[in-house]
Short mmCIF file of C-alpha atoms in Angstrom, two decimals:
data_model
loop_
_atom_site.label_atom_id
_atom_site.label_comp_id
_atom_site.label_asym_id
_atom_site.label_seq_id
_atom_site.Cartn_x
_atom_site.Cartn_y
_atom_site.Cartn_z
CA MET A 1 50.22 23.19 78.22
CA ASP A 2 52.22 26.30 79.11
CA GLY A 3 54.98 27.99 77.13
CA ILE A 4 56.23 28.36 73.60
CA VAL A 5 56.81 25.25 71.53
CA ALA A 6 59.60 25.70 68.98
CA ILE A 7 60.00 23.44 65.98
CA ILE A 8 63.43 23.25 64.38
CA GLY A 9 62.90 22.00 60.84
CA PHE A 10 59.52 22.11 59.15
CA GLY A 11 59.45 19.08 56.91
CA GLU A 12 57.25 15.99 56.78
CA ALA A 13 57.44 15.16 60.49
CA ALA A 14 56.65 18.67 61.73
CA ARG A 15 53.72 18.98 59.34
CA ALA A 16 52.38 15.61 60.50
CA PHE A 17 52.60 16.55 64.19
CA VAL A 18 51.40 20.16 64.27
CA PRO A 19 47.68 19.44 63.67
CA GLY A 20 47.68 17.38 66.87
CA TRP A 21 49.52 20.07 68.84
CA ARG A 22 47.65 23.25 67.97
CA ALA A 23 44.94 23.02 70.64
CA ARG A 24 47.48 22.20 73.37
CA ALA A 25 50.28 24.73 72.80
CA THR A 26 50.28 28.39 73.82
CA MET A 27 52.31 29.27 70.73
CA LEU A 28 53.98 27.34 67.94
CA SER A 29 57.02 28.83 66.23
CA SER A 30 59.43 27.29 63.77
CA TYR A 31 62.69 27.84 61.98
CA GLY A 32 64.17 25.84 59.12
CA ILE A 33 67.20 26.47 56.94
CA LYS A 34 64.93 26.58 53.89
CA LEU A 35 63.72 29.95 55.17
CA ASP A 36 67.19 31.27 54.30
CA ARG A 37 67.01 30.05 50.71
CA ALA A 38 65.40 32.23 48.07
CA ASP A 39 64.16 29.21 46.09
CA SER A 40 62.32 27.65 49.05
CA ARG A 41 61.44 30.52 51.42
CA SER A 42 58.02 31.30 49.95
CA ALA A 43 56.87 27.68 50.00
CA MET A 44 58.10 27.24 53.57
CA LEU A 45 56.32 30.38 54.77
CA ASP A 46 53.11 29.23 53.07
CA ALA A 47 53.36 25.83 54.76
CA MET A 48 53.88 27.40 58.17
CA ALA A 49 50.96 29.76 57.67
CA GLN A 50 48.69 26.88 56.65
CA HIS A 51 49.62 25.04 59.85
CA GLY A 52 49.22 28.06 62.14
CA VAL A 53 52.93 28.25 62.94
CA ALA A 54 54.79 31.55 63.35
CA PRO A 55 58.08 31.72 61.43
CA ALA A 56 61.19 32.70 63.36
CA GLY A 57 63.78 34.99 61.82
CA ASP A 58 66.65 32.69 62.70
CA LEU A 59 67.56 29.76 64.92
CA ALA A 60 68.37 31.92 67.94
CA GLU A 61 64.96 33.62 67.75
CA ALA A 62 63.19 30.26 67.51
CA VAL A 63 65.06 28.81 70.47
CA SER A 64 65.08 31.80 72.81
CA GLY A 65 62.24 31.68 75.33
CA ALA A 66 60.84 28.32 74.21
CA SER A 67 60.05 25.83 76.96
CA GLN A 68 59.92 22.84 74.61
CA LEU A 69 61.91 22.42 71.42
CA PHE A 70 61.49 19.72 68.80
CA SER A 71 64.49 19.02 66.59
CA LEU A 72 63.10 17.59 63.34
CA VAL A 73 65.91 18.11 60.85
CA THR A 74 67.85 15.88 58.47
CA ALA A 75 70.27 13.42 60.03
CA ASP A 76 73.35 15.37 58.99
CA GLN A 77 72.02 18.53 60.68
CA ALA A 78 71.01 17.02 64.04
CA LEU A 79 74.30 17.69 65.82
CA PRO A 80 75.09 21.09 64.21
CA VAL A 81 71.59 22.36 65.06
CA ALA A 82 71.84 21.20 68.68
CA THR A 83 75.26 22.79 69.02
CA ALA A 84 74.08 26.08 67.53
CA ALA A 85 70.84 26.10 69.53
CA ALA A 86 72.69 25.62 72.80
CA ALA A 87 73.82 29.25 72.64
CA SER A 88 70.22 30.47 73.00
CA ILE A 89 68.37 27.74 74.87
CA SER A 90 66.57 28.66 78.10
CA THR A 91 67.56 27.00 81.36
CA GLY A 92 65.38 23.95 81.93
CA ALA A 93 63.94 23.87 78.40
CA LEU A 94 63.25 20.41 77.03
CA TRP A 95 65.09 19.56 73.80
CA PHE A 96 63.39 16.64 72.04
CA ASP A 97 65.88 15.19 69.55
CA MET A 98 63.58 13.19 67.26
CA ASN A 99 66.13 12.76 64.48
CA SER A 100 67.19 9.38 63.14
CA VAL A 101 70.86 9.44 64.09
CA ALA A 102 73.43 7.22 65.78
CA PRO A 103 73.63 6.99 69.57
CA ASP A 104 77.05 8.68 69.54
CA THR A 105 75.57 11.60 67.57
CA LYS A 106 72.79 11.97 70.12
CA ARG A 107 75.22 11.80 73.02
CA ALA A 108 77.28 14.59 71.46
CA ALA A 109 74.13 16.69 70.94
CA ALA A 110 73.05 16.00 74.52
CA SER A 111 76.39 17.24 75.84
CA ALA A 112 75.92 20.57 74.04
CA ILE A 113 72.33 21.06 75.22
CA GLU A 114 72.95 19.97 78.81
CA ALA A 115 76.07 22.14 79.15
CA ALA A 116 73.92 25.14 78.24
CA GLY A 117 71.28 24.32 80.87
CA GLY A 118 68.75 22.57 78.65
CA ARG A 119 67.23 19.15 79.27
CA TYR A 120 67.90 16.73 76.43
CA VAL A 121 65.56 13.84 75.59
CA ASP A 122 66.57 11.13 73.12
CA VAL A 123 63.37 10.36 71.16
CA ALA A 124 63.07 7.61 68.57
CA VAL A 125 60.18 7.77 66.10
CA MET A 126 59.31 4.14 65.44
CA ALA A 127 56.96 4.30 62.42
CA PRO A 128 56.18 6.58 59.46
CA VAL A 129 54.78 9.92 60.67
CA ASP A 130 52.33 10.09 57.77
CA PRO A 131 49.48 9.33 58.29
CA ALA A 132 49.99 8.49 61.99
CA GLY A 133 50.74 12.02 63.17
CA VAL A 134 50.76 12.22 66.97
CA ALA A 135 49.65 8.58 67.16
CA VAL A 136 53.09 7.46 65.96
CA PRO A 137 54.90 5.29 68.54
CA LEU A 138 57.77 7.07 70.32
CA LEU A 139 60.56 5.79 72.57
CA ALA A 140 62.32 8.15 74.99
CA SER A 141 65.55 7.66 76.90
CA GLY A 142 68.03 9.62 78.99
CA PRO A 143 67.91 11.26 82.43
CA HIS A 144 64.95 13.48 81.47
CA ALA A 145 62.99 10.78 79.65
CA ALA A 146 60.18 10.49 82.19
CA THR A 147 59.66 14.27 82.32
CA GLY A 148 59.91 14.41 78.55
CA ALA A 149 57.42 11.59 78.08
CA ALA A 150 54.88 13.41 80.26
CA ALA A 151 55.37 16.58 78.21
CA LEU A 152 55.01 14.65 74.96
CA ALA A 153 51.75 13.15 76.19
CA ALA A 154 50.53 16.59 77.27
CA ILE A 155 51.08 18.03 73.80
CA GLY A 156 49.14 15.20 72.22
CA PHE A 157 51.38 12.20 71.51
CA ALA A 158 49.36 9.08 72.20
CA SER A 159 52.05 6.38 72.34
CA VAL A 160 55.20 7.26 74.30
CA ARG A 161 57.30 4.66 76.10
CA VAL A 162 60.28 5.36 78.34
CA ILE A 163 63.31 3.15 77.73
CA PRO A 164 65.37 2.98 80.93
CA GLY A 165 68.98 4.03 80.51
CA ASP A 166 71.11 6.81 79.17
CA VAL A 167 70.82 8.97 76.06
CA GLY A 168 71.37 6.67 73.08
CA ARG A 169 69.24 3.75 74.25
CA ALA A 170 66.14 4.82 72.31
CA SER A 171 68.16 5.71 69.23
CA SER A 172 69.97 2.34 69.37
CA ILE A 173 66.63 0.58 69.02
CA LYS A 174 65.65 2.82 66.11
CA MET A 175 68.98 2.48 64.31
CA ILE A 176 69.22 -1.29 64.65
CA ARG A 177 65.58 -1.71 63.59
CA SER A 178 66.34 0.34 60.47
CA VAL A 179 68.89 -2.28 59.39
CA MET A 180 65.89 -4.49 58.67
CA VAL A 181 63.23 -1.96 57.63
CA LYS A 182 65.30 0.08 55.18
CA GLY A 183 67.30 -3.00 54.20
CA ILE A 184 64.17 -4.87 53.16
CA GLU A 185 63.18 -1.86 51.05
CA ALA A 186 66.53 -1.93 49.27
CA LEU A 187 66.45 -5.71 48.75
CA THR A 188 62.89 -5.50 47.45
CA ALA A 189 63.91 -2.89 44.88
CA GLU A 190 66.88 -4.97 43.76
CA CYS A 191 64.73 -8.08 43.48
CA VAL A 192 61.79 -6.67 41.52
CA LEU A 193 63.96 -4.59 39.17
CA ALA A 194 65.85 -7.73 38.19
CA ALA A 195 62.63 -9.73 37.91
CA GLU A 196 61.04 -7.17 35.59
CA GLN A 197 64.20 -6.95 33.48
CA ALA A 198 64.25 -10.74 33.14
CA GLY A 199 60.53 -10.89 32.30
CA VAL A 200 59.69 -13.07 35.31
CA LEU A 201 58.14 -10.55 37.74
CA ASP A 202 54.83 -12.39 38.20
CA GLU A 203 56.59 -15.71 38.80
CA VAL A 204 58.99 -14.24 41.35
CA ILE A 205 56.20 -12.47 43.24
CA GLY A 206 54.08 -15.61 43.17
CA SER A 207 56.94 -17.63 44.61
CA LEU A 208 57.54 -15.07 47.37
CA ASP A 209 53.84 -15.05 48.25
CA ALA A 210 53.87 -18.85 48.45
CA SER A 211 56.83 -18.75 50.85
CA TRP A 212 55.30 -15.98 53.02
CA PRO A 213 51.50 -16.42 52.91
CA GLY A 214 49.69 -13.14 53.40
CA ALA A 215 52.76 -10.97 52.77
CA ASP A 216 51.37 -9.59 49.47
CA TRP A 217 54.78 -8.90 47.95
CA ARG A 218 53.38 -6.99 44.97
CA ARG A 219 51.77 -4.44 47.27
CA ARG A 220 54.83 -4.35 49.50
CA ALA A 221 57.22 -3.84 46.59
CA ASP A 222 55.03 -1.07 45.20
CA TYR A 223 54.91 0.68 48.59
CA ASN A 224 58.65 0.26 49.21
CA LEU A 225 59.53 1.77 45.85
CA ASP A 226 57.22 4.69 46.59
CA ARG A 227 59.01 5.34 49.88
CA MET A 228 62.45 5.08 48.31
CA LEU A 229 61.69 7.36 45.37
CA ILE A 230 60.16 10.00 47.63
CA HIS A 231 62.37 9.69 50.72
CA GLY A 232 65.44 7.75 49.55
CA THR A 233 67.87 10.61 50.06
CA ARG A 234 66.73 11.15 53.64
CA ARG A 235 66.67 7.40 54.27
CA ALA A 236 70.22 7.10 52.95
CA ALA A 237 71.33 9.77 55.43
CA GLU A 238 69.65 7.78 58.20
CA MET A 239 71.38 4.62 57.03
CA ASP A 240 74.73 6.41 57.15
CA GLU A 241 73.97 6.83 60.86
CA VAL A 242 73.02 3.15 61.07
CA VAL A 243 76.41 2.23 59.60
CA GLU A 244 78.08 4.43 62.23
CA THR A 245 76.04 2.69 64.93
CA LEU A 246 76.99 -0.79 63.75
CA ASP A 247 80.65 0.09 63.30
CA ALA A 248 80.75 1.46 66.85
CA LEU A 249 79.28 -1.83 68.07
CA GLY A 250 81.80 -3.79 66.00
CA THR A 251 79.20 -6.17 64.58
CA GLY A 252 79.67 -5.37 60.87
CA SER A 253 77.76 -3.11 58.49
CA ALA A 254 78.23 -4.59 55.00
CA MET A 255 74.52 -5.03 54.26
CA SER A 256 73.62 -1.59 55.59
CA ARG A 257 76.31 0.02 53.41
CA GLY A 258 74.57 -1.56 50.41
CA THR A 259 71.26 -0.19 51.65
CA VAL A 260 72.74 3.32 51.74
CA GLU A 261 73.79 2.98 48.11
CA ARG A 262 70.43 1.70 46.86
CA GLN A 263 68.36 4.22 48.88
CA ARG A 264 70.53 7.14 47.73
CA ALA A 265 70.42 6.04 44.09
CA LEU A 266 66.62 5.90 43.95
CA GLY A 267 66.03 8.99 46.08
CA GLY A 268 68.49 10.95 43.98
CA LEU A 269 66.52 10.41 40.78
CA GLY A 270 64.03 13.12 41.73
CA MET A 271 61.30 11.01 40.14
CA ALA A 272 57.63 11.29 41.07
CA PRO A 273 56.49 7.69 41.64
CA PRO A 274 54.26 6.31 38.86
CA ALA A 275 50.97 4.78 39.97
CA THR A 276 51.65 1.04 39.65
CA LEU A 277 54.52 -1.30 40.40
CA VAL A 278 55.06 -2.20 36.75
CA GLU A 279 55.03 1.46 35.74
CA LYS A 280 57.61 2.23 38.41
CA LEU A 281 59.85 -0.61 37.30
CA GLN A 282 59.59 0.25 33.62
CA ARG A 283 60.39 3.90 34.32
CA LEU A 284 63.37 2.95 36.48
CA LEU A 285 64.71 0.44 33.98
CA GLY A 286 64.26 2.94 31.18
CA ARG A 287 66.24 5.48 33.23
CA GLN A 288 69.01 2.94 33.80
CA ARG A 289 69.23 2.14 30.09
CA SER A 290 69.30 5.85 29.23
CA ASP A 291 72.05 6.52 31.77
CA ALA A 292 74.09 3.58 30.45
CA ALA A 293 73.81 4.70 26.79
#
């Protein structure tokens, strides 16, 4: 594959993808706002060095001259980054917006990129990037989706599907799916915390397993709490975008608003997840009692 590949944001997704890209890209460069922060710059530079990625001095340097750009930032930064990057983007460069944001947010970002001569591709990442890496399923939409899908395959992505239609179609699927995926996480947390507090955790899990044979609710609850404790803040930001999506559709967002609250509360604890479900629940309940005292 020809040209410079620029990565905007060097968090979990970028670090999961880069190992699958290295043999196919002429040069990988990256910029993230953590490079501008004294408390995180060293760790970010170390991570980039370990992944064979050249750090850029600023966003304009990362964007300038790149033929393909991957926007992998937090949901609240997706539009500001696209708007800022438009000032330096090369004519014809592909901008892959892989952020979990509302269709309206992606359409606004697309307007900025396209007005500057770039080619915007709405990309939805449809499963956790770790451990899937470049095997993660992707959906692409917009006028440059077919070209973008071919470029994504060339750099190493193994499962890319074009969704016919305008920018926002792929992200609509992602956002509406997240109502269920992140919502189930939040409901699971609420259920098992109450069950442990009431001293009936085993009975509740046994009843759930009887209703959904093969679901293994103990394992699922343990995994869901892990995800929320580690990624709850980022998931809450995504669910804010889900709420915006649902409100724009006019279908109601009451349950998703509750999901935002629960995801943000657990992610904001800054707690490393204990090893077992019971240990997680006991630590969380202990934290709640301490906060209430």
